[in-house]
Short mmCIF file of C-alpha atoms and ligand atoms in Angstrom, two decimals:
data_model
loop_
_atom_site.label_atom_id
_atom_site.label_comp_id
_atom_site.label_asym_id
_atom_site.label_seq_id
_atom_site.Cartn_x
_atom_site.Cartn_y
_atom_site.Cartn_z
CA MET A 814 -43.48 74.66 -6.75
CA GLY A 815 -41.19 74.44 -10.00
CA VAL A 816 -39.19 77.48 -11.09
CA MET A 817 -41.52 80.51 -11.91
CA VAL A 818 -39.88 82.71 -15.79
CA ALA A 819 -40.09 85.84 -16.28
CA PRO A 820 -39.29 87.28 -19.61
CA SER A 821 -37.13 90.57 -20.48
CA LEU A 822 -39.00 92.83 -22.11
CA LEU A 823 -35.73 94.63 -23.78
CA SER A 824 -35.74 92.13 -26.32
CA ALA A 825 -39.16 91.99 -27.47
CA ASP A 826 -40.00 93.42 -31.02
CA PHE A 827 -41.04 97.89 -29.84
CA GLY A 828 -42.10 98.24 -33.40
CA ASP A 829 -44.66 95.36 -32.74
CA LEU A 830 -45.22 95.69 -28.77
CA ARG A 831 -48.86 94.48 -28.62
CA LYS A 832 -48.00 91.37 -30.54
CA ASP A 833 -45.31 90.55 -27.37
CA LEU A 834 -47.60 91.27 -24.44
CA GLU A 835 -50.17 88.89 -26.19
CA MET A 836 -47.45 86.65 -26.50
CA ILE A 837 -46.40 86.94 -23.54
CA ASN A 838 -50.46 87.17 -22.10
CA SER A 839 -51.23 83.31 -23.68
CA SER A 840 -48.29 82.65 -21.77
CA GLU A 841 -46.86 80.13 -19.02
CA ALA A 842 -44.61 83.01 -17.65
CA ASP A 843 -45.10 84.56 -14.40
CA TRP A 844 -44.33 87.75 -14.74
CA LEU A 845 -42.82 90.19 -17.25
CA HIS A 846 -39.10 91.84 -15.97
CA LEU A 847 -38.85 95.31 -16.87
CA ASP A 848 -35.97 96.74 -17.88
CA ILE A 849 -35.19 100.25 -16.66
CA MET A 850 -31.69 101.66 -18.04
CA ASP A 851 -31.10 105.51 -17.42
CA GLY A 852 -27.48 105.34 -19.56
CA VAL A 853 -25.56 106.12 -16.38
CA PHE A 854 -25.98 103.40 -13.93
CA VAL A 855 -25.61 100.68 -17.46
CA PRO A 856 -24.02 102.00 -19.82
CA ASN A 857 -27.37 101.59 -22.31
CA ILE A 858 -31.07 103.83 -22.07
CA SER A 859 -33.63 100.90 -22.57
CA PHE A 860 -38.13 102.27 -22.34
CA GLY A 861 -39.51 104.97 -19.83
CA PHE A 862 -42.79 105.77 -18.18
CA PRO A 863 -44.28 107.10 -21.77
CA VAL A 864 -43.59 103.09 -22.83
CA LEU A 865 -44.69 101.36 -19.99
CA LYS A 866 -48.02 103.18 -19.42
CA TYR A 867 -49.03 101.03 -22.48
CA VAL A 868 -47.00 97.79 -21.61
CA ALA A 869 -48.76 98.61 -17.87
CA LYS A 870 -51.68 98.58 -20.10
CA TYR A 871 -52.48 95.70 -22.01
CA CYS A 872 -49.69 93.06 -20.18
CA THR A 873 -52.03 91.03 -17.55
CA LYS A 874 -48.64 89.72 -15.51
CA PRO A 875 -47.24 90.92 -12.78
CA LEU A 876 -44.53 93.20 -13.40
CA ASP A 877 -41.29 93.33 -12.36
CA VAL A 878 -39.14 96.17 -12.58
CA HIS A 879 -35.48 95.94 -12.60
CA LEU A 880 -34.10 100.20 -12.46
CA MET A 881 -30.82 99.81 -13.48
CA ILE A 882 -30.13 103.80 -12.69
CA VAL A 883 -29.10 106.04 -10.04
CA GLN A 884 -31.23 107.33 -6.83
CA PRO A 885 -34.32 104.90 -8.49
CA GLU A 886 -35.85 105.90 -4.15
CA LYS A 887 -36.92 109.19 -6.97
CA PHE A 888 -39.02 107.14 -8.67
CA LEU A 889 -40.75 104.30 -6.44
CA GLU A 890 -44.10 105.95 -6.67
CA GLN A 891 -43.98 106.27 -9.76
CA PHE A 892 -43.49 102.76 -10.82
CA LYS A 893 -46.19 101.90 -7.84
CA ASP A 894 -48.70 104.29 -9.73
CA LEU A 895 -47.80 102.00 -12.36
CA GLY A 896 -49.50 98.59 -10.83
CA ALA A 897 -45.77 97.18 -10.68
CA ALA A 898 -45.90 94.75 -8.94
CA SER A 899 -42.70 94.11 -7.27
CA VAL A 900 -39.22 96.69 -7.42
CA ASN A 901 -35.09 95.26 -8.13
CA VAL A 902 -32.45 98.31 -6.83
CA HIS A 903 -29.62 97.63 -7.69
CA TYR A 904 -27.47 96.81 -4.47
CA GLU A 905 -25.15 99.48 -5.51
CA ALA A 906 -27.11 102.08 -6.95
CA CYS A 907 -28.54 102.25 -3.52
CA THR A 908 -26.85 104.82 -0.77
CA HIS A 909 -28.85 103.90 1.41
CA LEU A 910 -30.91 100.61 0.51
CA ASN A 911 -33.42 99.82 4.26
CA ARG A 912 -34.69 102.94 3.40
CA THR A 913 -35.20 102.41 0.10
CA ILE A 914 -36.48 98.77 0.88
CA ASN A 915 -38.37 99.95 3.13
CA GLU A 916 -39.71 102.96 0.85
CA ILE A 917 -40.43 100.21 -1.84
CA LYS A 918 -42.71 97.87 1.16
CA ARG A 919 -44.66 101.12 2.51
CA LEU A 920 -45.52 100.74 -1.67
CA GLY A 921 -46.81 97.26 -1.43
CA MET A 922 -44.80 95.93 -4.31
CA LYS A 923 -42.46 93.23 -3.60
CA ALA A 924 -38.59 94.22 -2.88
CA ALA A 925 -35.93 93.26 -3.92
CA VAL A 926 -32.47 93.76 -4.15
CA THR A 927 -30.12 93.33 -7.46
CA LEU A 928 -27.14 92.84 -7.23
CA ASN A 929 -24.03 93.10 -10.56
CA PRO A 930 -21.36 90.53 -11.15
CA SER A 931 -18.09 91.61 -9.27
CA THR A 932 -20.52 91.64 -6.21
CA PRO A 933 -20.62 89.68 -3.12
CA VAL A 934 -23.01 87.57 -1.53
CA SER A 935 -21.86 89.53 1.67
CA MET A 936 -23.21 92.66 1.66
CA LEU A 937 -26.68 91.27 1.51
CA GLU A 938 -25.92 90.28 5.40
CA GLU A 939 -27.52 93.01 6.82
CA ILE A 940 -30.80 92.91 4.69
CA ILE A 941 -31.31 89.27 3.88
CA ASN A 942 -34.57 89.31 6.22
CA ASP A 943 -36.04 92.22 5.00
CA VAL A 944 -35.91 91.07 1.43
CA ASP A 945 -38.34 89.69 -0.25
CA MET A 946 -35.96 88.97 -3.12
CA VAL A 947 -33.01 88.82 -3.90
CA LEU A 948 -31.18 89.24 -8.07
CA LEU A 949 -28.34 88.16 -8.73
CA MET A 950 -26.79 89.64 -12.33
CA THR A 951 -25.44 87.25 -14.42
CA VAL A 952 -23.73 89.25 -16.86
CA ASN A 953 -22.61 92.50 -16.66
CA PRO A 954 -25.96 94.57 -16.67
CA GLY A 955 -26.68 96.89 -19.84
CA PHE A 956 -27.72 94.44 -22.58
CA GLY A 957 -30.11 91.84 -23.96
CA GLY A 958 -27.80 88.28 -25.47
CA GLN A 959 -24.15 88.25 -23.96
CA LYS A 960 -22.68 85.21 -22.04
CA PHE A 961 -23.47 83.86 -19.19
CA ILE A 962 -20.85 83.71 -16.42
CA GLU A 963 -19.69 80.48 -15.64
CA SER A 964 -18.92 81.88 -11.76
CA SER A 965 -22.98 82.65 -11.51
CA LEU A 966 -23.18 78.94 -10.26
CA ASP A 967 -21.31 79.29 -6.99
CA LYS A 968 -22.56 82.65 -6.29
CA VAL A 969 -26.26 80.64 -6.13
CA ARG A 970 -25.39 78.67 -3.95
CA ARG A 971 -23.27 80.50 -1.64
CA LEU A 972 -27.01 82.74 -1.44
CA ARG A 973 -29.03 79.66 -1.21
CA LYS A 974 -26.76 78.94 2.32
CA MET A 975 -27.01 82.51 3.61
CA ILE A 976 -30.62 82.21 3.00
CA THR A 977 -31.27 78.98 4.65
CA GLU A 978 -28.98 80.12 7.63
CA HIS A 979 -31.05 83.26 8.29
CA ASN A 980 -34.19 81.84 7.78
CA SER A 981 -35.56 84.37 5.19
CA GLN A 982 -37.87 83.71 2.40
CA ALA A 983 -36.28 85.42 -0.34
CA LEU A 984 -37.01 84.07 -3.69
CA ILE A 985 -33.44 84.35 -6.19
CA GLN A 986 -34.00 85.82 -9.26
CA VAL A 987 -31.41 85.47 -12.18
CA ASP A 988 -30.28 88.08 -14.78
CA GLY A 989 -28.77 87.08 -18.34
CA GLY A 990 -28.02 84.59 -19.99
CA VAL A 991 -29.99 82.35 -19.11
CA ASN A 992 -30.66 79.50 -21.82
CA LEU A 993 -32.58 76.18 -21.83
CA GLU A 994 -28.41 75.12 -21.54
CA THR A 995 -27.74 77.30 -18.28
CA ALA A 996 -31.33 77.34 -17.02
CA PRO A 997 -30.95 73.79 -15.89
CA LEU A 998 -27.42 74.53 -13.77
CA LEU A 999 -28.61 77.95 -11.88
CA ILE A 1000 -32.03 75.41 -11.13
CA GLU A 1001 -29.75 73.23 -9.66
CA ALA A 1002 -28.34 75.53 -8.17
CA GLY A 1003 -30.75 77.13 -6.32
CA VAL A 1004 -32.08 80.17 -8.91
CA ASP A 1005 -36.32 80.24 -7.95
CA VAL A 1006 -36.95 82.86 -10.38
CA LEU A 1007 -35.48 82.76 -14.44
CA VAL A 1008 -35.56 86.02 -16.68
CA SER A 1009 -34.91 85.48 -19.43
CA GLY A 1010 -34.88 87.66 -22.68
CA ASN A 1011 -33.08 86.88 -25.86
CA THR A 1012 -33.76 82.61 -25.48
CA VAL A 1013 -37.87 83.92 -25.82
CA PHE A 1014 -38.81 86.89 -26.96
CA LYS A 1015 -36.06 85.59 -30.25
CA ALA A 1016 -36.91 81.93 -30.16
CA ASP A 1017 -38.92 80.29 -32.46
CA ASN A 1018 -41.73 79.40 -30.85
CA PRO A 1019 -41.24 81.55 -28.03
CA ILE A 1020 -44.61 80.26 -26.40
CA GLU A 1021 -43.12 77.06 -26.29
CA THR A 1022 -39.28 78.45 -25.29
CA ILE A 1023 -41.54 79.17 -22.10
CA SER A 1024 -43.47 76.79 -21.10
CA LYS A 1025 -39.55 74.92 -21.84
CA LEU A 1026 -37.90 76.18 -19.45
CA LYS A 1027 -40.45 76.35 -16.86
CA GLN A 1028 -40.87 72.22 -17.03
CA LEU A 1029 -37.11 71.98 -16.65
C1 DX5 B 159 -29.33 93.51 -18.71
C2 DX5 B 159 -30.85 92.77 -17.80
C3 DX5 B 159 -31.94 91.68 -19.28
C4 DX5 B 159 -31.08 91.10 -19.91
C5 DX5 B 159 -31.38 90.01 -19.78
O1 DX5 B 159 -29.80 94.28 -18.47
O2 DX5 B 159 -31.32 93.06 -17.31
O3 DX5 B 159 -33.01 91.26 -18.37
O4 DX5 B 159 -32.76 91.37 -21.08
O5 DX5 B 159 -31.53 89.52 -21.48
P1 DX5 B 159 -30.60 88.30 -21.78
O6 DX5 B 159 -31.74 87.25 -21.62
O7 DX5 B 159 -30.66 88.20 -23.48
O8 DX5 B 159 -29.40 87.77 -21.58
ZN1 ZN B 160 -33.38 92.83 -15.73
#
């Protein structure tokens, strides 16, 4: 199986969202990545349920929700009702991560834990066999279009090693600064899922760009 690609809606044209959703639907994208920001956990606010309702209505791809919010456990039911396929919660935002991961799974969604760039992979030691996916932030969360943090490549390799050693089934996802130059390096390091905002949505031909990422 090749690499999976999850375009990040944060970089879409919100003035003409239907057009971008139709582009995603007709592309080879595997999932649509949705960045939810609360202005507290990260220094930015994105979009909430009134927008998500229409995204869920018109998007035919599985929805991959990335919660950059404090107390993400408060909203899990609402994301289940929205039809989310997977929910990413930040390690740094969860006091009771094990409980929150179990709750996501109990609701029938895939459960993922996300690490900020400064949080070491070793913090996952006790949870790696309980999660469906680990999302490594390859920029500081909050904004699209930032520069890829180079040291992330070694971090991916360390995570791949941990997953193998623990015989875990967790997928490795990366988010931030993924482009046609950084993607091959990430794939070589062991990534399964590429999130990509600006590279896809600001491209002259987004469908072709998604296809190129998939073929790497
Ligand atoms: C950043 C978000 C990302 C963002 C990535 O906090 O989590 O998903 O959309 O954007 P690019 O690919 O432009 O770095
Ligand atoms: Zn994201």
